[in-house]
CSV table of C-alpha atoms in Angstrom, one decimal:
chain,number,residue,atom,x,y,z
H,117,MET,CA,116.2,-15.2,119.4
H,118,ALA,CA,115.4,-14.9,115.7
H,119,ASP,CA,114.6,-11.2,116.3
H,120,ASP,CA,118.0,-10.5,117.9
H,121,PRO,CA,120.3,-8.3,115.7
H,122,LEU,CA,123.0,-11.0,115.8
H,123,TYR,CA,120.7,-13.9,115.0
H,124,ALA,CA,122.5,-14.4,111.7
H,125,LEU,CA,125.9,-14.7,113.4
H,126,PHE,CA,124.6,-17.5,115.7
H,127,HIS,CA,122.8,-19.1,112.8
H,128,ILE,CA,125.9,-19.5,110.6
H,129,ILE,CA,128.0,-20.8,113.5
H,130,ALA,CA,125.3,-23.4,114.2
H,131,MET,CA,124.7,-24.4,110.6
H,132,ARG,CA,128.1,-24.1,109.0
H,133,GLY,CA,130.5,-24.4,112.0
H,134,LEU,CA,132.4,-21.2,111.9
H,135,ARG,CA,134.7,-20.4,114.8
H,136,ARG,CA,133.6,-17.5,117.0
H,137,GLY,CA,136.5,-15.3,115.7
H,138,GLU,CA,135.7,-16.2,112.1
H,139,ALA,CA,132.1,-15.2,112.4
H,140,VAL,CA,132.9,-12.0,114.3
H,141,GLY,CA,135.7,-11.2,111.7
H,142,LEU,CA,133.5,-11.8,108.6
H,143,ARG,CA,133.7,-8.9,106.2
H,144,HIS,CA,131.3,-7.8,103.4
H,145,ALA,CA,134.0,-8.7,100.9
H,146,ASP,CA,134.0,-12.3,102.2
H,147,VAL,CA,130.3,-12.9,101.5
H,148,ASP,CA,129.1,-14.1,98.1
H,149,LEU,CA,125.3,-14.5,98.4
H,150,THR,CA,125.0,-15.1,94.6
H,151,GLY,CA,127.4,-18.1,94.8
H,152,HIS,CA,126.0,-19.1,98.2
H,153,ARG,CA,129.4,-19.1,99.9
H,154,LEU,CA,131.6,-17.4,102.5
H,155,ILE,CA,135.3,-16.9,102.0
H,156,ILE,CA,137.0,-17.4,105.4
H,157,THR,CA,140.3,-15.5,105.4
H,158,ASN,CA,139.9,-13.3,108.5
H,159,GLN,CA,139.1,-13.6,112.2
H,160,ILE,CA,138.9,-11.3,115.3
H,161,ALA,CA,140.8,-13.0,118.1
H,162,GLN,CA,141.6,-11.9,121.6
H,163,HIS,CA,145.1,-11.2,122.8
H,164,GLY,CA,144.4,-10.9,126.5
H,165,TRP,CA,141.4,-8.6,126.3
H,166,GLN,CA,142.4,-6.8,123.2
H,167,PRO,CA,140.6,-7.8,120.0
H,168,VAL,CA,143.0,-8.3,117.0
H,169,GLN,CA,142.2,-9.1,113.4
H,170,LYS,CA,144.4,-11.9,112.0
H,171,LYS,CA,144.4,-14.9,109.8
H,172,PRO,CA,142.3,-17.9,110.8
H,173,LYS,CA,143.6,-20.4,113.4
H,174,THR,CA,145.3,-22.8,111.0
H,175,GLY,CA,146.4,-22.9,107.4
H,176,ALA,CA,143.3,-25.0,106.6
H,177,GLY,CA,141.2,-22.2,108.2
H,178,ASP,CA,141.5,-20.3,105.0
H,179,ARG,CA,138.6,-21.9,103.2
H,180,VAL,CA,135.3,-21.6,101.3
H,181,VAL,CA,132.2,-22.4,103.2
H,182,THR,CA,129.1,-23.2,101.2
H,183,LEU,CA,125.8,-21.8,102.4
H,184,ASP,CA,122.5,-23.6,102.2
H,185,ASP,CA,119.6,-21.6,100.7
H,186,TYR,CA,118.1,-20.7,104.1
H,187,SER,CA,121.4,-19.5,105.6
H,188,ALA,CA,121.9,-17.4,102.5
H,189,GLU,CA,118.5,-15.9,103.1
H,190,VAL,CA,119.2,-15.2,106.7
H,191,LEU,CA,122.4,-13.4,105.8
H,192,HIS,CA,120.7,-11.4,103.1
H,193,LEU,CA,118.1,-10.2,105.5
H,194,HIS,CA,120.8,-9.3,108.1
H,195,LEU,CA,122.7,-7.3,105.5
H,196,THR,CA,119.5,-5.6,104.3
H,197,ARG,CA,118.8,-4.5,107.9
H,198,GLN,CA,122.4,-3.3,108.3
H,199,ALA,CA,122.2,-1.2,105.2
H,200,THR,CA,119.0,0.4,106.5
H,201,LEU,CA,120.7,1.1,109.9
H,202,LYS,CA,123.8,2.6,108.1
H,203,ARG,CA,121.5,4.9,106.1
H,204,LEU,CA,119.7,6.1,109.2
H,205,ARG,CA,122.9,6.7,111.1
H,206,GLY,CA,124.5,8.7,108.3
H,207,THR,CA,127.9,10.1,109.2
H,208,ALA,CA,127.7,8.6,112.7
H,209,TRP,CA,128.1,5.1,111.1
H,210,HIS,CA,131.5,3.6,111.3
H,211,ASP,CA,132.0,2.0,107.9
H,212,THR,CA,134.4,-0.8,108.9
H,213,GLY,CA,133.2,-3.3,106.3
H,214,MET,CA,132.3,-5.9,108.9
H,215,VAL,CA,129.2,-8.0,108.5
H,216,PHE,CA,128.5,-8.1,112.2
H,217,THR,CA,128.9,-4.9,114.2
H,218,ASP,CA,127.6,-3.0,117.1
H,219,PRO,CA,124.7,-0.5,116.5
H,220,GLY,CA,127.3,2.1,115.4
H,221,GLY,CA,129.1,-0.1,112.9
H,222,LYS,CA,132.1,-0.9,114.9
H,223,PRO,CA,133.5,-4.5,115.0
H,224,LEU,CA,132.3,-6.7,117.8
H,225,HIS,CA,134.4,-7.9,120.7
H,226,PRO,CA,134.4,-11.7,120.7
H,227,ALA,CA,133.7,-11.8,124.5
H,228,THR,CA,130.7,-9.6,124.0
H,229,VAL,CA,129.3,-12.2,121.5
H,230,THR,CA,129.9,-15.0,124.0
H,231,ASP,CA,128.1,-13.1,126.8
H,232,LEU,CA,125.2,-12.3,124.6
H,233,PHE,CA,124.8,-15.9,123.6
H,234,ARG,CA,124.8,-17.0,127.2
H,235,GLN,CA,122.1,-14.5,128.0
H,236,LEU,CA,119.9,-15.5,125.1
H,237,ALA,CA,120.3,-19.2,125.9
H,238,ASP,CA,119.3,-18.6,129.6
H,239,ALA,CA,116.3,-16.5,128.5
H,240,CYS,CA,115.2,-19.3,126.2
H,241,GLY,CA,115.4,-21.8,129.0
H,242,LEU,CA,118.1,-23.9,127.3
H,243,PRO,CA,120.3,-26.3,129.2
H,244,PRO,CA,123.9,-25.1,129.8
H,245,ILE,CA,125.3,-24.6,126.3
H,246,ARG,CA,128.4,-22.8,125.1
H,247,LEU,CA,128.7,-20.8,121.9
H,248,HIS,CA,131.4,-23.2,120.8
H,249,ASP,CA,128.9,-26.1,121.2
H,250,LEU,CA,127.1,-24.6,118.1
H,251,ARG,CA,130.2,-25.5,116.1
H,252,HIS,CA,130.0,-29.1,117.4
H,253,GLY,CA,126.3,-29.1,116.5
H,254,ALA,CA,127.2,-28.1,112.9
H,255,ALA,CA,129.5,-31.1,112.6
H,256,SER,CA,126.7,-33.4,113.8
H,257,ILE,CA,124.2,-31.9,111.4
H,258,ALA,CA,126.5,-32.3,108.5
H,259,HIS,CA,127.2,-35.9,109.4
H,260,ALA,CA,123.5,-36.7,109.8
H,261,ALA,CA,123.0,-35.3,106.3
H,262,GLY,CA,125.5,-37.7,104.9
H,263,ALA,CA,128.8,-35.8,104.8
H,264,ASP,CA,131.9,-37.8,105.4
H,265,ILE,CA,134.6,-36.9,108.0
H,266,LYS,CA,136.9,-35.3,105.3
H,267,SER,CA,134.2,-33.0,104.1
H,268,ILE,CA,133.3,-32.0,107.7
H,269,SER,CA,136.9,-31.4,108.5
H,270,THR,CA,137.2,-29.1,105.5
H,271,GLN,CA,134.0,-27.3,106.4
H,272,LEU,CA,135.2,-26.7,110.0
H,273,GLY,CA,138.7,-25.6,108.9
H,274,HIS,CA,140.6,-28.4,110.8
H,275,SER,CA,144.2,-29.0,109.8
H,276,GLY,CA,143.4,-32.7,109.3
H,277,ILE,CA,140.7,-35.3,109.5
H,278,ALA,CA,142.2,-36.8,112.7
H,279,ILE,CA,141.0,-33.8,114.7
H,280,ALA,CA,137.4,-34.2,113.5
H,281,ALA,CA,137.5,-38.0,114.0
H,282,ASP,CA,138.9,-37.7,117.6
H,283,THR,CA,136.6,-34.8,118.6
H,284,TYR,CA,133.4,-36.2,117.2
H,285,THR,CA,133.7,-39.9,117.5
H,286,GLU,CA,131.0,-40.4,120.2
H,287,VAL,CA,128.7,-37.8,118.6
H,288,PHE,CA,129.0,-39.4,115.1
H,289,ALA,CA,128.4,-42.9,116.6
H,290,GLU,CA,125.2,-41.7,118.2
H,291,VAL,CA,124.1,-40.1,115.0
H,292,ASP,CA,124.8,-43.3,113.1
H,293,ARG,CA,122.8,-45.4,115.6
H,294,ASN,CA,119.9,-43.0,115.2
H,295,THR,CA,120.2,-43.2,111.4
H,296,ALA,CA,120.3,-47.0,111.5
H,297,ASN,CA,117.2,-47.2,113.7
H,298,ALA,CA,115.4,-44.7,111.5
H,299,ALA,CA,116.2,-46.8,108.5
H,300,ALA,CA,115.0,-50.0,110.2
H,301,ARG,CA,111.7,-48.3,111.0
H,302,VAL,CA,111.1,-47.7,107.3
H,303,VAL,CA,110.8,-51.5,106.7
H,304,PRO,CA,107.2,-52.6,107.5
H,305,ARG,CA,107.1,-55.8,109.5
H,306,THR,CA,105.2,-57.5,112.2
H,307,ARG,CA,107.2,-57.5,115.4
H,308,ARG,CA,107.7,-61.0,116.8
H,309,PRO,CA,109.4,-61.9,120.0
H,310,LEU,CA,112.9,-63.2,119.4
H,311,ARG,CA,113.4,-66.8,120.4
H,312,ALA,CA,116.6,-67.8,122.3
H,313,LEU,CA,119.3,-69.2,120.1
H,314,PRO,CA,119.8,-73.0,120.1
H,315,GLN,CA,122.3,-74.2,122.7
H,316,PRO,CA,124.9,-77.0,122.2
H,317,ASP,CA,124.5,-80.1,124.4
H,318,ASN,CA,127.4,-81.9,125.9
H,319,ARG,CA,128.1,-83.6,122.6
H,320,GLY,CA,128.3,-80.3,120.7
H,321,HIS,CA,124.9,-80.8,119.0
H,322,LEU,CA,122.6,-77.8,118.9
H,323,ARG,CA,119.3,-78.1,120.8
H,324,ALA,CA,116.4,-75.7,121.2
H,325,ALA,CA,116.8,-73.4,124.2
């Protein structure tokens, strides 16, 4: 999957939680690799079958998404390959200014991206997983790394923290349990069987079980 021309698109959805339309609608002008950030102000959505460029889903959708070092490297490599393809295509290249395009430079149809992801997931032998599940995974990764719900909500472009809290309550709880168990394993100790707690007798006095 790392060799796929759209690997970088799937990577930033999985790591930074962009919506499908936001990733497909990402423009060169929205990418600041020096500052390690993406400026989310555009998306390609579907009206019926017709793809349409428009503002993000909510007012909070307009946001700055910070890139980790590796994600910035992945995007840099993608843009370098795209520049090479553009040079080879010459006048046949459609200079649309989009980060993710078809081999001729035209914007991608969102449904095409979903279909490709499904094919790649099947080819990799993954369990049933939707493209949108990568966005949920990004929230889990951020929470596991210590981000609070407000920060995660801002990263994902939710209109308020209640949406993130309601959507990811069970996922976050499992991450928290795993983190608690991992922390407990750091403490060296000899494991001893737990004794039953003392039980009260009929006078209310505690006695050994």
